[in-house]
Amino acid sequence: MKATVDQSTCIGCGLCADICPEVFHMTDDNVAEAIDAEIPAKHENSASEAADSCLVGAITIE
């Protein structure tokens, strides 16, 4: 699994980084960014929860 964030859609609320900081962090521009690697198996559930919790649907997990 890999996560991506549409930074043009992200509103910078930080919810994803709060839910799953192992996969998401906030950039200096105050938008979310996903790690550029496979999501570790132990973090797949929290990464999915973060994506489902995104207020604007900016996160995709494949």
Short mmCIF file of N, CA and C in Angstrom, two decimals:
data_model
loop_
_atom_site.label_atom_id
_atom_site.label_comp_id
_atom_site.label_asym_id
_atom_site.label_seq_id
_atom_site.Cartn_x
_atom_site.Cartn_y
_atom_site.Cartn_z
N MET A 1 0.84 -1.18 0.00
CA MET A 1 0.00 0.00 0.00
C MET A 1 0.88 1.24 0.00
N LYS A 2 0.39 2.26 -0.68
CA LYS A 2 1.09 3.54 -0.72
C LYS A 2 0.06 4.66 -0.64
N ALA A 3 0.38 5.70 0.09
CA ALA A 3 -0.52 6.84 0.24
C ALA A 3 -0.03 8.02 -0.60
N THR A 4 -0.98 8.77 -1.13
CA THR A 4 -0.66 10.02 -1.81
C THR A 4 -1.62 11.09 -1.32
N VAL A 5 -1.16 12.31 -1.32
CA VAL A 5 -1.98 13.45 -0.91
C VAL A 5 -2.04 14.42 -2.07
N ASP A 6 -3.25 14.80 -2.46
CA ASP A 6 -3.44 15.84 -3.47
C ASP A 6 -3.26 17.17 -2.74
N GLN A 7 -2.07 17.73 -2.84
CA GLN A 7 -1.76 18.94 -2.09
C GLN A 7 -2.54 20.15 -2.56
N SER A 8 -3.07 20.12 -3.77
CA SER A 8 -3.89 21.25 -4.22
C SER A 8 -5.29 21.20 -3.59
N THR A 9 -5.68 20.03 -3.09
CA THR A 9 -6.97 19.88 -2.42
C THR A 9 -6.85 20.01 -0.91
N CYS A 10 -5.70 19.63 -0.36
CA CYS A 10 -5.47 19.64 1.08
C CYS A 10 -5.71 21.03 1.66
N ILE A 11 -6.42 21.07 2.80
CA ILE A 11 -6.69 22.35 3.47
C ILE A 11 -5.78 22.57 4.68
N GLY A 12 -4.87 21.63 4.91
CA GLY A 12 -3.87 21.81 5.97
C GLY A 12 -4.39 21.66 7.38
N CYS A 13 -5.44 20.87 7.56
CA CYS A 13 -6.00 20.73 8.91
C CYS A 13 -5.11 19.90 9.83
N GLY A 14 -4.28 19.02 9.27
CA GLY A 14 -3.35 18.23 10.05
C GLY A 14 -3.93 16.97 10.67
N LEU A 15 -5.18 16.66 10.38
CA LEU A 15 -5.83 15.50 10.97
C LEU A 15 -5.10 14.21 10.60
N CYS A 16 -4.70 14.06 9.36
CA CYS A 16 -4.02 12.83 8.94
C CYS A 16 -2.70 12.64 9.69
N ALA A 17 -1.96 13.72 9.86
CA ALA A 17 -0.69 13.64 10.59
C ALA A 17 -0.91 13.33 12.06
N ASP A 18 -2.02 13.80 12.61
CA ASP A 18 -2.35 13.47 14.00
C ASP A 18 -2.72 12.01 14.15
N ILE A 19 -3.47 11.47 13.18
CA ILE A 19 -3.93 10.09 13.24
C ILE A 19 -2.80 9.12 12.93
N CYS A 20 -1.99 9.42 11.94
CA CYS A 20 -0.94 8.49 11.50
C CYS A 20 0.35 9.25 11.14
N PRO A 21 1.07 9.71 12.16
CA PRO A 21 2.30 10.47 11.89
C PRO A 21 3.42 9.64 11.27
N GLU A 22 3.27 8.32 11.28
CA GLU A 22 4.27 7.46 10.65
C GLU A 22 4.17 7.50 9.14
N VAL A 23 3.05 7.98 8.62
CA VAL A 23 2.83 8.01 7.17
C VAL A 23 2.64 9.43 6.65
N PHE A 24 2.05 10.31 7.45
CA PHE A 24 1.75 11.67 6.99
C PHE A 24 2.45 12.71 7.86
N HIS A 25 2.87 13.79 7.23
CA HIS A 25 3.41 14.93 7.97
C HIS A 25 2.99 16.20 7.26
N MET A 26 3.12 17.30 7.95
CA MET A 26 2.78 18.60 7.37
C MET A 26 4.05 19.25 6.83
N THR A 27 3.95 19.82 5.64
CA THR A 27 5.10 20.48 5.01
C THR A 27 5.24 21.90 5.55
N ASP A 28 6.31 22.56 5.14
CA ASP A 28 6.51 23.96 5.51
C ASP A 28 5.42 24.85 4.93
N ASP A 29 4.76 24.39 3.86
CA ASP A 29 3.66 25.14 3.24
C ASP A 29 2.33 24.85 3.91
N ASN A 30 2.36 24.08 5.01
CA ASN A 30 1.17 23.74 5.81
C ASN A 30 0.15 22.92 5.02
N VAL A 31 0.65 21.98 4.23
CA VAL A 31 -0.20 20.98 3.58
C VAL A 31 0.37 19.60 3.93
N ALA A 32 -0.48 18.60 3.87
CA ALA A 32 -0.04 17.25 4.21
C ALA A 32 0.79 16.64 3.09
N GLU A 33 1.67 15.73 3.49
CA GLU A 33 2.49 15.00 2.55
C GLU A 33 2.63 13.57 3.09
N ALA A 34 2.59 12.61 2.19
CA ALA A 34 2.76 11.22 2.58
C ALA A 34 4.22 10.81 2.39
N ILE A 35 4.64 9.81 3.18
CA ILE A 35 5.98 9.29 2.99
C ILE A 35 6.06 8.71 1.59
N ASP A 36 7.24 8.71 1.04
CA ASP A 36 7.43 8.25 -0.33
C ASP A 36 7.91 6.80 -0.33
N ALA A 37 7.13 5.94 0.32
CA ALA A 37 7.49 4.53 0.43
C ALA A 37 6.23 3.72 0.71
N GLU A 38 6.39 2.43 0.69
CA GLU A 38 5.28 1.55 1.04
C GLU A 38 4.90 1.80 2.51
N ILE A 39 3.60 1.79 2.76
CA ILE A 39 3.13 1.95 4.14
C ILE A 39 3.47 0.66 4.89
N PRO A 40 4.17 0.77 6.02
CA PRO A 40 4.47 -0.44 6.80
C PRO A 40 3.16 -1.14 7.20
N ALA A 41 3.16 -2.46 7.16
CA ALA A 41 1.94 -3.23 7.44
C ALA A 41 1.32 -2.85 8.78
N LYS A 42 2.14 -2.56 9.77
CA LYS A 42 1.59 -2.24 11.10
C LYS A 42 0.90 -0.87 11.13
N HIS A 43 1.06 -0.06 10.08
CA HIS A 43 0.42 1.26 10.04
C HIS A 43 -0.68 1.36 8.98
N GLU A 44 -0.98 0.26 8.31
CA GLU A 44 -2.00 0.30 7.25
C GLU A 44 -3.37 0.71 7.77
N ASN A 45 -3.77 0.20 8.93
CA ASN A 45 -5.09 0.55 9.47
C ASN A 45 -5.17 2.03 9.82
N SER A 46 -4.16 2.57 10.49
CA SER A 46 -4.21 3.98 10.87
C SER A 46 -4.08 4.88 9.64
N ALA A 47 -3.33 4.45 8.62
CA ALA A 47 -3.24 5.24 7.39
C ALA A 47 -4.59 5.27 6.68
N SER A 48 -5.28 4.15 6.66
CA SER A 48 -6.62 4.10 6.07
C SER A 48 -7.60 4.95 6.86
N GLU A 49 -7.47 4.93 8.19
CA GLU A 49 -8.33 5.77 9.03
C GLU A 49 -8.08 7.25 8.73
N ALA A 50 -6.82 7.61 8.55
CA ALA A 50 -6.48 9.00 8.22
C ALA A 50 -7.09 9.40 6.88
N ALA A 51 -7.00 8.51 5.89
CA ALA A 51 -7.57 8.81 4.58
C ALA A 51 -9.08 8.96 4.68
N ASP A 52 -9.72 8.07 5.42
CA ASP A 52 -11.18 8.14 5.58
C ASP A 52 -11.61 9.39 6.35
N SER A 53 -10.73 9.91 7.19
CA SER A 53 -11.04 11.07 8.02
C SER A 53 -10.75 12.41 7.33
N CYS A 54 -10.09 12.35 6.18
CA CYS A 54 -9.74 13.60 5.49
C CYS A 54 -11.01 14.36 5.14
N LEU A 55 -11.07 15.59 5.59
CA LEU A 55 -12.26 16.42 5.42
C LEU A 55 -12.58 16.74 3.97
N VAL A 56 -11.55 16.74 3.11
CA VAL A 56 -11.74 17.13 1.71
C VAL A 56 -11.42 16.00 0.73
N GLY A 57 -11.16 14.81 1.25
CA GLY A 57 -10.88 13.67 0.37
C GLY A 57 -9.59 13.80 -0.42
N ALA A 58 -8.57 14.40 0.17
CA ALA A 58 -7.32 14.64 -0.54
C ALA A 58 -6.36 13.45 -0.53
N ILE A 59 -6.69 12.43 0.27
CA ILE A 59 -5.78 11.29 0.43
C ILE A 59 -6.29 10.08 -0.34
N THR A 60 -5.36 9.45 -1.06
CA THR A 60 -5.64 8.22 -1.78
C THR A 60 -4.66 7.16 -1.28
N ILE A 61 -5.19 5.98 -1.02
CA ILE A 61 -4.33 4.86 -0.65
C ILE A 61 -4.58 3.73 -1.63
N GLU A 62 -3.50 3.27 -2.22
CA GLU A 62 -3.59 2.19 -3.23
C GLU A 62 -2.67 1.05 -2.83
#
